[in-house]
Amino acid sequence: SKLGKKYFEEFEGEILEELKKAGVIKSDKLMLDATVAPSHIEYPNDVKLMNVAREWICKTILEVKNKINPKLKVRTYRRKARALFLDFQKKKKKSKRLIEKSKKKMSSYLRRNIEQVVKLISEYEKLPLDIFHRLPIKIINKHVQTAKEIYQQQMKMIREKTRRVSNRIVSFHQPQVRPILRGKEGKGVEFGPKELLAYVDGYAFLDKISFDNFNEGI
């Protein structure tokens, strides 16, 4: 993914031509198979996802406000939010009522912290700081936008009393990852990009890769 789709396609194409010239690939038979490359994220739940976003934002609030004024006080309620999360995680059996109640409370903390960090960033950007002492605002804003999308998705599911939403984010630090329904026994959902592989004479070629699900039958 770091090299880019175009580079990888050209690289694979060159390998294919070399295999043809060497006479290694002779068969006219083709076998296709779809799989998921795991992204190695923790199995998500809504409360945990919002808590990860909230903790990152609280840390960022501290960094930004210290640049503006170290003596500035910002009430983030991070201890109360942390206590809520730990209490939720300790429960082995989580009732539907507990889940919904915890989601609403955590979404409230997340919303408050998002509003706080947005306001602080706005104030910070007005400061005439040396470039070497500035925070990576573009990267920070990108993560803040991810947190906003998580909050909006969670509120939509809470309001509509559903567990599904389009383009659902399941990882704060890897927002591109999507849940892929696989239908395997004991593993109905996997997290990572879906790949369509073509097998010819024992060699595998990547035909398509996408974080969004697609119908490989086409």
mmCIF file with all atom_site columns, C-alpha atoms in Angstrom:
data_model
loop_
_atom_site.group_PDB
_atom_site.id
_atom_site.type_symbol
_atom_site.label_atom_id
_atom_site.label_alt_id
_atom_site.label_comp_id
_atom_site.label_asym_id
_atom_site.label_entity_id
_atom_site.label_seq_id
_atom_site.pdbx_PDB_ins_code
_atom_site.Cartn_x
_atom_site.Cartn_y
_atom_site.Cartn_z
_atom_site.occupancy
_atom_site.B_iso_or_equiv
_atom_site.pdbx_formal_charge
_atom_site.auth_seq_id
_atom_site.auth_comp_id
_atom_site.auth_asym_id
_atom_site.auth_atom_id
_atom_site.pdbx_PDB_model_num
ATOM 1   C CA . SER A 1 1   ? 0.000   0.000   0.000   1.00 0.00 ? 1   SER A CA 1
ATOM 2   C CA . LYS A 1 2   ? 2.967   2.358   0.613   1.00 0.00 ? 2   LYS A CA 1
ATOM 3   C CA . LEU A 1 3   ? 4.292   1.828   -2.931  1.00 0.00 ? 3   LEU A CA 1
ATOM 4   C CA . GLY A 1 4   ? 0.947   2.572   -4.511  1.00 0.00 ? 4   GLY A CA 1
ATOM 5   C CA . LYS A 1 5   ? -1.439  0.605   -6.721  1.00 0.00 ? 5   LYS A CA 1
ATOM 6   C CA . LYS A 1 6   ? 0.101   1.708   -10.041 1.00 0.00 ? 6   LYS A CA 1
ATOM 7   C CA . TYR A 1 7   ? 3.651   0.769   -9.008  1.00 0.00 ? 7   TYR A CA 1
ATOM 8   C CA . PHE A 1 8   ? 2.542   -2.648  -7.747  1.00 0.00 ? 8   PHE A CA 1
ATOM 9   C CA . GLU A 1 9   ? 0.614   -3.391  -10.962 1.00 0.00 ? 9   GLU A CA 1
ATOM 10  C CA . GLU A 1 10  ? 3.661   -2.526  -13.102 1.00 0.00 ? 10  GLU A CA 1
ATOM 11  C CA . PHE A 1 11  ? 5.950   -4.586  -10.850 1.00 0.00 ? 11  PHE A CA 1
ATOM 12  C CA . GLU A 1 12  ? 3.640   -7.621  -11.017 1.00 0.00 ? 12  GLU A CA 1
ATOM 13  C CA . GLY A 1 13  ? 3.277   -7.200  -14.790 1.00 0.00 ? 13  GLY A CA 1
ATOM 14  C CA . GLU A 1 14  ? 7.047   -7.360  -15.266 1.00 0.00 ? 14  GLU A CA 1
ATOM 15  C CA . ILE A 1 15  ? 7.236   -10.530 -13.171 1.00 0.00 ? 15  ILE A CA 1
ATOM 16  C CA . LEU A 1 16  ? 4.477   -12.099 -15.277 1.00 0.00 ? 16  LEU A CA 1
ATOM 17  C CA . GLU A 1 17  ? 6.307   -11.312 -18.540 1.00 0.00 ? 17  GLU A CA 1
ATOM 18  C CA . GLU A 1 18  ? 9.534   -12.830 -17.204 1.00 0.00 ? 18  GLU A CA 1
ATOM 19  C CA . LEU A 1 19  ? 7.686   -16.008 -16.166 1.00 0.00 ? 19  LEU A CA 1
ATOM 20  C CA . LYS A 1 20  ? 6.172   -16.250 -19.646 1.00 0.00 ? 20  LYS A CA 1
ATOM 21  C CA . LYS A 1 21  ? 9.570   -15.798 -21.342 1.00 0.00 ? 21  LYS A CA 1
ATOM 22  C CA . ALA A 1 22  ? 11.075  -18.497 -19.119 1.00 0.00 ? 22  ALA A CA 1
ATOM 23  C CA . GLY A 1 23  ? 8.260   -20.840 -20.076 1.00 0.00 ? 23  GLY A CA 1
ATOM 24  C CA . VAL A 1 24  ? 7.296   -21.349 -16.439 1.00 0.00 ? 24  VAL A CA 1
ATOM 25  C CA . ILE A 1 25  ? 3.664   -20.408 -17.022 1.00 0.00 ? 25  ILE A CA 1
ATOM 26  C CA . LYS A 1 26  ? 2.139   -22.569 -19.753 1.00 0.00 ? 26  LYS A CA 1
ATOM 27  C CA . SER A 1 27  ? -1.308  -23.513 -18.479 1.00 0.00 ? 27  SER A CA 1
ATOM 28  C CA . ASP A 1 28  ? -4.504  -21.991 -19.822 1.00 0.00 ? 28  ASP A CA 1
ATOM 29  C CA . LYS A 1 29  ? -6.268  -22.822 -16.550 1.00 0.00 ? 29  LYS A CA 1
ATOM 30  C CA . LEU A 1 30  ? -7.059  -20.083 -14.073 1.00 0.00 ? 30  LEU A CA 1
ATOM 31  C CA . MET A 1 31  ? -8.272  -20.365 -10.468 1.00 0.00 ? 31  MET A CA 1
ATOM 32  C CA . LEU A 1 32  ? -9.627  -17.373 -8.560  1.00 0.00 ? 32  LEU A CA 1
ATOM 33  C CA . ASP A 1 33  ? -9.901  -17.029 -4.791  1.00 0.00 ? 33  ASP A CA 1
ATOM 34  C CA . ALA A 1 34  ? -10.829 -14.213 -2.448  1.00 0.00 ? 34  ALA A CA 1
ATOM 35  C CA . THR A 1 35  ? -9.254  -13.687 0.970   1.00 0.00 ? 35  THR A CA 1
ATOM 36  C CA . VAL A 1 36  ? -8.786  -11.002 3.607   1.00 0.00 ? 36  VAL A CA 1
ATOM 37  C CA . ALA A 1 37  ? -5.385  -9.710  4.714   1.00 0.00 ? 37  ALA A CA 1
ATOM 38  C CA . PRO A 1 38  ? -5.852  -9.161  8.482   1.00 0.00 ? 38  PRO A CA 1
ATOM 39  C CA . SER A 1 39  ? -5.051  -5.658  9.736   1.00 0.00 ? 39  SER A CA 1
ATOM 40  C CA . HIS A 1 40  ? -4.337  -6.911  13.272  1.00 0.00 ? 40  HIS A CA 1
ATOM 41  C CA . ILE A 1 41  ? -6.700  -4.585  15.090  1.00 0.00 ? 41  ILE A CA 1
ATOM 42  C CA . GLU A 1 42  ? -8.421  -5.372  18.367  1.00 0.00 ? 42  GLU A CA 1
ATOM 43  C CA . TYR A 1 43  ? -11.918 -6.734  17.920  1.00 0.00 ? 43  TYR A CA 1
ATOM 44  C CA . PRO A 1 44  ? -13.907 -3.511  18.163  1.00 0.00 ? 44  PRO A CA 1
ATOM 45  C CA . ASN A 1 45  ? -16.863 -2.574  20.292  1.00 0.00 ? 45  ASN A CA 1
ATOM 46  C CA . ASP A 1 46  ? -18.501 0.846   20.156  1.00 0.00 ? 46  ASP A CA 1
ATOM 47  C CA . VAL A 1 47  ? -17.611 1.949   23.683  1.00 0.00 ? 47  VAL A CA 1
ATOM 48  C CA . LYS A 1 48  ? -13.960 0.935   23.287  1.00 0.00 ? 48  LYS A CA 1
ATOM 49  C CA . LEU A 1 49  ? -13.718 2.668   19.894  1.00 0.00 ? 49  LEU A CA 1
ATOM 50  C CA . MET A 1 50  ? -15.062 5.946   21.276  1.00 0.00 ? 50  MET A CA 1
ATOM 51  C CA . ASN A 1 51  ? -12.795 5.656   24.316  1.00 0.00 ? 51  ASN A CA 1
ATOM 52  C CA . VAL A 1 52  ? -9.680  5.274   22.145  1.00 0.00 ? 52  VAL A CA 1
ATOM 53  C CA . ALA A 1 53  ? -10.683 8.397   20.190  1.00 0.00 ? 53  ALA A CA 1
ATOM 54  C CA . ARG A 1 54  ? -11.485 10.264  23.415  1.00 0.00 ? 54  ARG A CA 1
ATOM 55  C CA . GLU A 1 55  ? -8.143  9.396   25.049  1.00 0.00 ? 55  GLU A CA 1
ATOM 56  C CA . TRP A 1 56  ? -6.200  10.585  21.994  1.00 0.00 ? 56  TRP A CA 1
ATOM 57  C CA . ILE A 1 57  ? -8.160  13.851  21.928  1.00 0.00 ? 57  ILE A CA 1
ATOM 58  C CA . CYS A 1 58  ? -7.612  14.463  25.663  1.00 0.00 ? 58  CYS A CA 1
ATOM 59  C CA . LYS A 1 59  ? -3.884  13.975  25.155  1.00 0.00 ? 59  LYS A CA 1
ATOM 60  C CA . THR A 1 60  ? -3.969  16.404  22.228  1.00 0.00 ? 60  THR A CA 1
ATOM 61  C CA . ILE A 1 61  ? -5.972  18.937  24.260  1.00 0.00 ? 61  ILE A CA 1
ATOM 62  C CA . LEU A 1 62  ? -3.168  18.929  26.844  1.00 0.00 ? 62  LEU A CA 1
ATOM 63  C CA . GLU A 1 63  ? -0.467  19.403  24.189  1.00 0.00 ? 63  GLU A CA 1
ATOM 64  C CA . VAL A 1 64  ? -2.271  22.244  22.423  1.00 0.00 ? 64  VAL A CA 1
ATOM 65  C CA . LYS A 1 65  ? -3.340  24.156  25.533  1.00 0.00 ? 65  LYS A CA 1
ATOM 66  C CA . ASN A 1 66  ? 0.220   23.948  26.926  1.00 0.00 ? 66  ASN A CA 1
ATOM 67  C CA . LYS A 1 67  ? 1.456   25.640  23.751  1.00 0.00 ? 67  LYS A CA 1
ATOM 68  C CA . ILE A 1 68  ? -1.151  28.382  24.195  1.00 0.00 ? 68  ILE A CA 1
ATOM 69  C CA . ASN A 1 69  ? -0.898  28.777  27.974  1.00 0.00 ? 69  ASN A CA 1
ATOM 70  C CA . PRO A 1 70  ? 0.364   26.071  30.386  1.00 0.00 ? 70  PRO A CA 1
ATOM 71  C CA . LYS A 1 71  ? -1.776  27.586  33.162  1.00 0.00 ? 71  LYS A CA 1
ATOM 72  C CA . LEU A 1 72  ? -4.975  27.310  31.115  1.00 0.00 ? 72  LEU A CA 1
ATOM 73  C CA . LYS A 1 73  ? -7.573  24.988  32.691  1.00 0.00 ? 73  LYS A CA 1
ATOM 74  C CA . VAL A 1 74  ? -9.662  22.709  30.460  1.00 0.00 ? 74  VAL A CA 1
ATOM 75  C CA . ARG A 1 75  ? -12.229 20.401  32.065  1.00 0.00 ? 75  ARG A CA 1
ATOM 76  C CA . THR A 1 76  ? -12.152 17.274  29.911  1.00 0.00 ? 76  THR A CA 1
ATOM 77  C CA . TYR A 1 77  ? -13.783 14.892  32.436  1.00 0.00 ? 77  TYR A CA 1
ATOM 78  C CA . ARG A 1 78  ? -11.218 12.324  31.332  1.00 0.00 ? 78  ARG A CA 1
ATOM 79  C CA . ARG A 1 79  ? -11.138 10.593  34.739  1.00 0.00 ? 79  ARG A CA 1
ATOM 80  C CA . LYS A 1 80  ? -14.902 10.111  34.791  1.00 0.00 ? 80  LYS A CA 1
ATOM 81  C CA . ALA A 1 81  ? -14.852 8.877   31.201  1.00 0.00 ? 81  ALA A CA 1
ATOM 82  C CA . ARG A 1 82  ? -11.971 6.509   31.983  1.00 0.00 ? 82  ARG A CA 1
ATOM 83  C CA . ALA A 1 83  ? -13.839 5.144   35.012  1.00 0.00 ? 83  ALA A CA 1
ATOM 84  C CA . LEU A 1 84  ? -16.920 4.581   32.858  1.00 0.00 ? 84  LEU A CA 1
ATOM 85  C CA . PHE A 1 85  ? -14.870 2.647   30.304  1.00 0.00 ? 85  PHE A CA 1
ATOM 86  C CA . LEU A 1 86  ? -13.090 0.479   32.896  1.00 0.00 ? 86  LEU A CA 1
ATOM 87  C CA . ASP A 1 87  ? -16.380 -0.321  34.640  1.00 0.00 ? 87  ASP A CA 1
ATOM 88  C CA . PHE A 1 88  ? -17.885 -1.315  31.284  1.00 0.00 ? 88  PHE A CA 1
ATOM 89  C CA . GLN A 1 89  ? -14.915 -3.503  30.347  1.00 0.00 ? 89  GLN A CA 1
ATOM 90  C CA . LYS A 1 90  ? -14.940 -5.331  33.696  1.00 0.00 ? 90  LYS A CA 1
ATOM 91  C CA . LYS A 1 91  ? -18.475 -6.582  33.161  1.00 0.00 ? 91  LYS A CA 1
ATOM 92  C CA . LYS A 1 92  ? -18.260 -10.107 31.746  1.00 0.00 ? 92  LYS A CA 1
ATOM 93  C CA . LYS A 1 93  ? -21.915 -10.143 30.781  1.00 0.00 ? 93  LYS A CA 1
ATOM 94  C CA . LYS A 1 94  ? -22.981 -6.881  29.200  1.00 0.00 ? 94  LYS A CA 1
ATOM 95  C CA . SER A 1 95  ? -26.720 -6.406  28.973  1.00 0.00 ? 95  SER A CA 1
ATOM 96  C CA . LYS A 1 96  ? -28.272 -4.498  26.090  1.00 0.00 ? 96  LYS A CA 1
ATOM 97  C CA . ARG A 1 97  ? -29.307 -1.774  28.525  1.00 0.00 ? 97  ARG A CA 1
ATOM 98  C CA . LEU A 1 98  ? -25.750 -1.411  29.879  1.00 0.00 ? 98  LEU A CA 1
ATOM 99  C CA . ILE A 1 99  ? -24.302 -1.224  26.370  1.00 0.00 ? 99  ILE A CA 1
ATOM 100 C CA . GLU A 1 100 ? -26.739 1.458   25.239  1.00 0.00 ? 100 GLU A CA 1
ATOM 101 C CA . LYS A 1 101 ? -26.311 3.465   28.453  1.00 0.00 ? 101 LYS A CA 1
ATOM 102 C CA . SER A 1 102 ? -22.503 3.316   28.223  1.00 0.00 ? 102 SER A CA 1
ATOM 103 C CA . LYS A 1 103 ? -22.536 4.264   24.533  1.00 0.00 ? 103 LYS A CA 1
ATOM 104 C CA . LYS A 1 104 ? -24.660 7.357   25.208  1.00 0.00 ? 104 LYS A CA 1
ATOM 105 C CA . LYS A 1 105 ? -22.440 8.511   28.081  1.00 0.00 ? 105 LYS A CA 1
ATOM 106 C CA . MET A 1 106 ? -19.205 7.893   26.188  1.00 0.00 ? 106 MET A CA 1
ATOM 107 C CA . SER A 1 107 ? -20.527 9.684   23.097  1.00 0.00 ? 107 SER A CA 1
ATOM 108 C CA . SER A 1 108 ? -21.323 12.677  25.307  1.00 0.00 ? 108 SER A CA 1
ATOM 109 C CA . TYR A 1 109 ? -17.743 12.787  26.646  1.00 0.00 ? 109 TYR A CA 1
ATOM 110 C CA . LEU A 1 110 ? -16.368 12.388  23.124  1.00 0.00 ? 110 LEU A CA 1
ATOM 111 C CA . ARG A 1 111 ? -18.514 15.209  21.742  1.00 0.00 ? 111 ARG A CA 1
ATOM 112 C CA . ARG A 1 112 ? -17.408 17.542  24.552  1.00 0.00 ? 112 ARG A CA 1
ATOM 113 C CA . ASN A 1 113 ? -13.718 16.781  23.981  1.00 0.00 ? 113 ASN A CA 1
ATOM 114 C CA . ILE A 1 114 ? -14.000 17.206  20.208  1.00 0.00 ? 114 ILE A CA 1
ATOM 115 C CA . GLU A 1 115 ? -15.536 20.661  20.692  1.00 0.00 ? 115 GLU A CA 1
ATOM 116 C CA . GLN A 1 116 ? -12.756 21.569  23.141  1.00 0.00 ? 116 GLN A CA 1
ATOM 117 C CA . VAL A 1 117 ? -9.887  20.490  20.885  1.00 0.00 ? 117 VAL A CA 1
ATOM 118 C CA . VAL A 1 118 ? -11.386 22.227  17.829  1.00 0.00 ? 118 VAL A CA 1
ATOM 119 C CA . LYS A 1 119 ? -11.631 25.493  19.789  1.00 0.00 ? 119 LYS A CA 1
ATOM 120 C CA . LEU A 1 120 ? -8.064  25.173  21.092  1.00 0.00 ? 120 LEU A CA 1
ATOM 121 C CA . ILE A 1 121 ? -6.662  24.429  17.635  1.00 0.00 ? 121 ILE A CA 1
ATOM 122 C CA . SER A 1 122 ? -8.407  27.534  16.307  1.00 0.00 ? 122 SER A CA 1
ATOM 123 C CA . GLU A 1 123 ? -6.751  29.646  19.023  1.00 0.00 ? 123 GLU A CA 1
ATOM 124 C CA . TYR A 1 124 ? -3.392  27.955  18.547  1.00 0.00 ? 124 TYR A CA 1
ATOM 125 C CA . GLU A 1 125 ? -3.312  28.637  14.794  1.00 0.00 ? 125 GLU A CA 1
ATOM 126 C CA . LYS A 1 126 ? -3.432  32.371  15.511  1.00 0.00 ? 126 LYS A CA 1
ATOM 127 C CA . LEU A 1 127 ? -0.174  32.271  17.479  1.00 0.00 ? 127 LEU A CA 1
ATOM 128 C CA . PRO A 1 128 ? 2.992   33.560  15.747  1.00 0.00 ? 128 PRO A CA 1
ATOM 129 C CA . LEU A 1 129 ? 5.098   30.515  16.636  1.00 0.00 ? 129 LEU A CA 1
ATOM 130 C CA . ASP A 1 130 ? 8.385   29.521  15.044  1.00 0.00 ? 130 ASP A CA 1
ATOM 131 C CA . ILE A 1 131 ? 7.949   26.718  12.502  1.00 0.00 ? 131 ILE A CA 1
ATOM 132 C CA . PHE A 1 132 ? 10.230  24.433  14.527  1.00 0.00 ? 132 PHE A CA 1
ATOM 133 C CA . HIS A 1 133 ? 8.022   24.789  17.594  1.00 0.00 ? 133 HIS A CA 1
ATOM 134 C CA . ARG A 1 134 ? 4.697   24.248  15.880  1.00 0.00 ? 134 ARG A CA 1
ATOM 135 C CA . LEU A 1 135 ? 2.569   21.174  16.312  1.00 0.00 ? 135 LEU A CA 1
ATOM 136 C CA . PRO A 1 136 ? 1.726   18.972  13.276  1.00 0.00 ? 136 PRO A CA 1
ATOM 137 C CA . ILE A 1 137 ? -1.711  20.569  12.886  1.00 0.00 ? 137 ILE A CA 1
ATOM 138 C CA . LYS A 1 138 ? -2.517  18.842  9.568   1.00 0.00 ? 138 LYS A CA 1
ATOM 139 C CA . ILE A 1 139 ? -2.014  15.416  11.141  1.00 0.00 ? 139 ILE A CA 1
ATOM 140 C CA . ILE A 1 140 ? -3.923  16.462  14.272  1.00 0.00 ? 140 ILE A CA 1
ATOM 141 C CA . ASN A 1 141 ? -6.861  17.754  12.205  1.00 0.00 ? 141 ASN A CA 1
ATOM 142 C CA . LYS A 1 142 ? -6.931  14.487  10.261  1.00 0.00 ? 142 LYS A CA 1
ATOM 143 C CA . HIS A 1 143 ? -7.321  12.502  13.502  1.00 0.00 ? 143 HIS A CA 1
ATOM 144 C CA . VAL A 1 144 ? -9.897  14.978  14.815  1.00 0.00 ? 144 VAL A CA 1
ATOM 145 C CA . GLN A 1 145 ? -11.912 14.469  11.627  1.00 0.00 ? 145 GLN A CA 1
ATOM 146 C CA . THR A 1 146 ? -11.782 10.700  12.205  1.00 0.00 ? 146 THR A CA 1
ATOM 147 C CA . ALA A 1 147 ? -13.056 11.232  15.756  1.00 0.00 ? 147 ALA A CA 1
ATOM 148 C CA . LYS A 1 148 ? -15.901 13.387  14.402  1.00 0.00 ? 148 LYS A CA 1
ATOM 149 C CA . GLU A 1 149 ? -16.896 10.671  11.921  1.00 0.00 ? 149 GLU A CA 1
ATOM 150 C CA . ILE A 1 150 ? -16.832 8.048   14.675  1.00 0.00 ? 150 ILE A CA 1
ATOM 151 C CA . TYR A 1 151 ? -19.065 10.242  16.842  1.00 0.00 ? 151 TYR A CA 1
ATOM 152 C CA . GLN A 1 152 ? -21.503 10.903  13.986  1.00 0.00 ? 152 GLN A CA 1
ATOM 153 C CA . GLN A 1 153 ? -21.714 7.210   13.104  1.00 0.00 ? 153 GLN A CA 1
ATOM 154 C CA . GLN A 1 154 ? -22.279 6.218   16.726  1.00 0.00 ? 154 GLN A CA 1
ATOM 155 C CA . MET A 1 155 ? -24.996 8.840   17.195  1.00 0.00 ? 155 MET A CA 1
ATOM 156 C CA . LYS A 1 156 ? -26.723 7.681   14.013  1.00 0.00 ? 156 LYS A CA 1
ATOM 157 C CA . MET A 1 157 ? -26.776 4.088   15.312  1.00 0.00 ? 157 MET A CA 1
ATOM 158 C CA . ILE A 1 158 ? -27.998 5.225   18.731  1.00 0.00 ? 158 ILE A CA 1
ATOM 159 C CA . ARG A 1 159 ? -30.819 7.333   17.263  1.00 0.00 ? 159 ARG A CA 1
ATOM 160 C CA . GLU A 1 160 ? -31.905 4.701   14.760  1.00 0.00 ? 160 GLU A CA 1
ATOM 161 C CA . LYS A 1 161 ? -31.362 1.820   17.219  1.00 0.00 ? 161 LYS A CA 1
ATOM 162 C CA . THR A 1 162 ? -29.301 -0.160  14.758  1.00 0.00 ? 162 THR A CA 1
ATOM 163 C CA . ARG A 1 163 ? -25.862 -1.765  14.687  1.00 0.00 ? 163 ARG A CA 1
ATOM 164 C CA . ARG A 1 164 ? -25.103 -0.963  11.076  1.00 0.00 ? 164 ARG A CA 1
ATOM 165 C CA . VAL A 1 165 ? -23.967 2.185   9.299   1.00 0.00 ? 165 VAL A CA 1
ATOM 166 C CA . SER A 1 166 ? -22.356 2.737   5.906   1.00 0.00 ? 166 SER A CA 1
ATOM 167 C CA . ASN A 1 167 ? -18.542 3.027   5.784   1.00 0.00 ? 167 ASN A CA 1
ATOM 168 C CA . ARG A 1 168 ? -18.358 2.155   9.452   1.00 0.00 ? 168 ARG A CA 1
ATOM 169 C CA . ILE A 1 169 ? -15.064 2.999   11.156  1.00 0.00 ? 169 ILE A CA 1
ATOM 170 C CA . VAL A 1 170 ? -13.847 0.177   13.405  1.00 0.00 ? 170 VAL A CA 1
ATOM 171 C CA . SER A 1 171 ? -10.381 1.482   14.279  1.00 0.00 ? 171 SER A CA 1
ATOM 172 C CA . PHE A 1 172 ? -9.444  5.051   15.261  1.00 0.00 ? 172 PHE A CA 1
ATOM 173 C CA . HIS A 1 173 ? -5.797  4.645   14.223  1.00 0.00 ? 173 HIS A CA 1
ATOM 174 C CA . GLN A 1 174 ? -6.639  2.713   11.030  1.00 0.00 ? 174 GLN A CA 1
ATOM 175 C CA . PRO A 1 175 ? -9.868  4.386   9.843   1.00 0.00 ? 175 PRO A CA 1
ATOM 176 C CA . GLN A 1 176 ? -9.517  2.890   6.359   1.00 0.00 ? 176 GLN A CA 1
ATOM 177 C CA . VAL A 1 177 ? -10.183 -0.627  7.717   1.00 0.00 ? 177 VAL A CA 1
ATOM 178 C CA . ARG A 1 178 ? -13.682 -1.979  7.167   1.00 0.00 ? 178 ARG A CA 1
ATOM 179 C CA . PRO A 1 179 ? -15.436 -5.093  8.487   1.00 0.00 ? 179 PRO A CA 1
ATOM 180 C CA . ILE A 1 180 ? -15.565 -7.735  5.733   1.00 0.00 ? 180 ILE A CA 1
ATOM 181 C CA . LEU A 1 181 ? -18.329 -10.340 6.051   1.00 0.00 ? 181 LEU A CA 1
ATOM 182 C CA . ARG A 1 182 ? -16.828 -13.740 5.229   1.00 0.00 ? 182 ARG A CA 1
ATOM 183 C CA . GLY A 1 183 ? -19.343 -16.290 6.467   1.00 0.00 ? 183 GLY A CA 1
ATOM 184 C CA . LYS A 1 184 ? -16.613 -18.623 7.744   1.00 0.00 ? 184 LYS A CA 1
ATOM 185 C CA . GLU A 1 185 ? -17.333 -20.942 10.636  1.00 0.00 ? 185 GLU A CA 1
ATOM 186 C CA . GLY A 1 186 ? -16.254 -19.193 13.844  1.00 0.00 ? 186 GLY A CA 1
ATOM 187 C CA . LYS A 1 187 ? -15.110 -16.139 11.875  1.00 0.00 ? 187 LYS A CA 1
ATOM 188 C CA . GLY A 1 188 ? -18.071 -14.389 10.288  1.00 0.00 ? 188 GLY A CA 1
ATOM 189 C CA . VAL A 1 189 ? -16.335 -11.005 10.145  1.00 0.00 ? 189 VAL A CA 1
ATOM 190 C CA . GLU A 1 190 ? -12.709 -10.151 9.355   1.00 0.00 ? 190 GLU A CA 1
ATOM 191 C CA . PHE A 1 191 ? -10.971 -6.776  9.433   1.00 0.00 ? 191 PHE A CA 1
ATOM 192 C CA . GLY A 1 192 ? -8.608  -5.781  6.640   1.00 0.00 ? 192 GLY A CA 1
ATOM 193 C CA . PRO A 1 193 ? -8.456  -5.320  2.867   1.00 0.00 ? 193 PRO A CA 1
ATOM 194 C CA . LYS A 1 194 ? -10.178 -7.916  0.706   1.00 0.00 ? 194 LYS A CA 1
ATOM 195 C CA . GLU A 1 195 ? -8.006  -9.448  -2.004  1.00 0.00 ? 195 GLU A CA 1
ATOM 196 C CA . LEU A 1 196 ? -8.885  -11.293 -5.206  1.00 0.00 ? 196 LEU A CA 1
ATOM 197 C CA . LEU A 1 197 ? -6.055  -13.649 -6.189  1.00 0.00 ? 197 LEU A CA 1
ATOM 198 C CA . ALA A 1 198 ? -5.511  -15.428 -9.497  1.00 0.00 ? 198 ALA A CA 1
ATOM 199 C CA . TYR A 1 199 ? -3.590  -18.749 -9.410  1.00 0.00 ? 199 TYR A CA 1
ATOM 200 C CA . VAL A 1 200 ? -1.805  -19.975 -12.555 1.00 0.00 ? 200 VAL A CA 1
ATOM 201 C CA . ASP A 1 201 ? 0.622   -22.930 -12.455 1.00 0.00 ? 201 ASP A CA 1
ATOM 202 C CA . GLY A 1 202 ? 1.305   -22.373 -8.767  1.00 0.00 ? 202 GLY A CA 1
ATOM 203 C CA . TYR A 1 203 ? 1.877   -18.616 -9.067  1.00 0.00 ? 203 TYR A CA 1
ATOM 204 C CA . ALA A 1 204 ? -0.466  -16.133 -7.427  1.00 0.00 ? 204 ALA A CA 1
ATOM 205 C CA . PHE A 1 205 ? -1.277  -12.694 -8.852  1.00 0.00 ? 205 PHE A CA 1
ATOM 206 C CA . LEU A 1 206 ? -3.203  -9.948  -7.116  1.00 0.00 ? 206 LEU A CA 1
ATOM 207 C CA . ASP A 1 207 ? -6.143  -8.949  -9.331  1.00 0.00 ? 207 ASP A CA 1
ATOM 208 C CA . LYS A 1 208 ? -7.866  -6.597  -6.924  1.00 0.00 ? 208 LYS A CA 1
ATOM 209 C CA . ILE A 1 209 ? -7.516  -5.255  -3.385  1.00 0.00 ? 209 ILE A CA 1
ATOM 210 C CA . SER A 1 210 ? -9.959  -3.020  -1.523  1.00 0.00 ? 210 SER A CA 1
ATOM 211 C CA . PHE A 1 211 ? -10.853 -2.118  2.049   1.00 0.00 ? 211 PHE A CA 1
ATOM 212 C CA . ASP A 1 212 ? -14.486 -2.030  0.895   1.00 0.00 ? 212 ASP A CA 1
ATOM 213 C CA . ASN A 1 213 ? -16.235 -5.323  0.274   1.00 0.00 ? 213 ASN A CA 1
ATOM 214 C CA . PHE A 1 214 ? -16.830 -6.380  -3.326  1.00 0.00 ? 214 PHE A CA 1
ATOM 215 C CA . ASN A 1 215 ? -18.372 -9.301  -5.172  1.00 0.00 ? 215 ASN A CA 1
ATOM 216 C CA . GLU A 1 216 ? -15.515 -11.431 -6.489  1.00 0.00 ? 216 GLU A CA 1
ATOM 217 C CA . GLY A 1 217 ? -17.979 -13.399 -8.668  1.00 0.00 ? 217 GLY A CA 1
ATOM 218 C CA . ILE A 1 218 ? -18.138 -10.494 -11.121 1.00 0.00 ? 218 ILE A CA 1
#
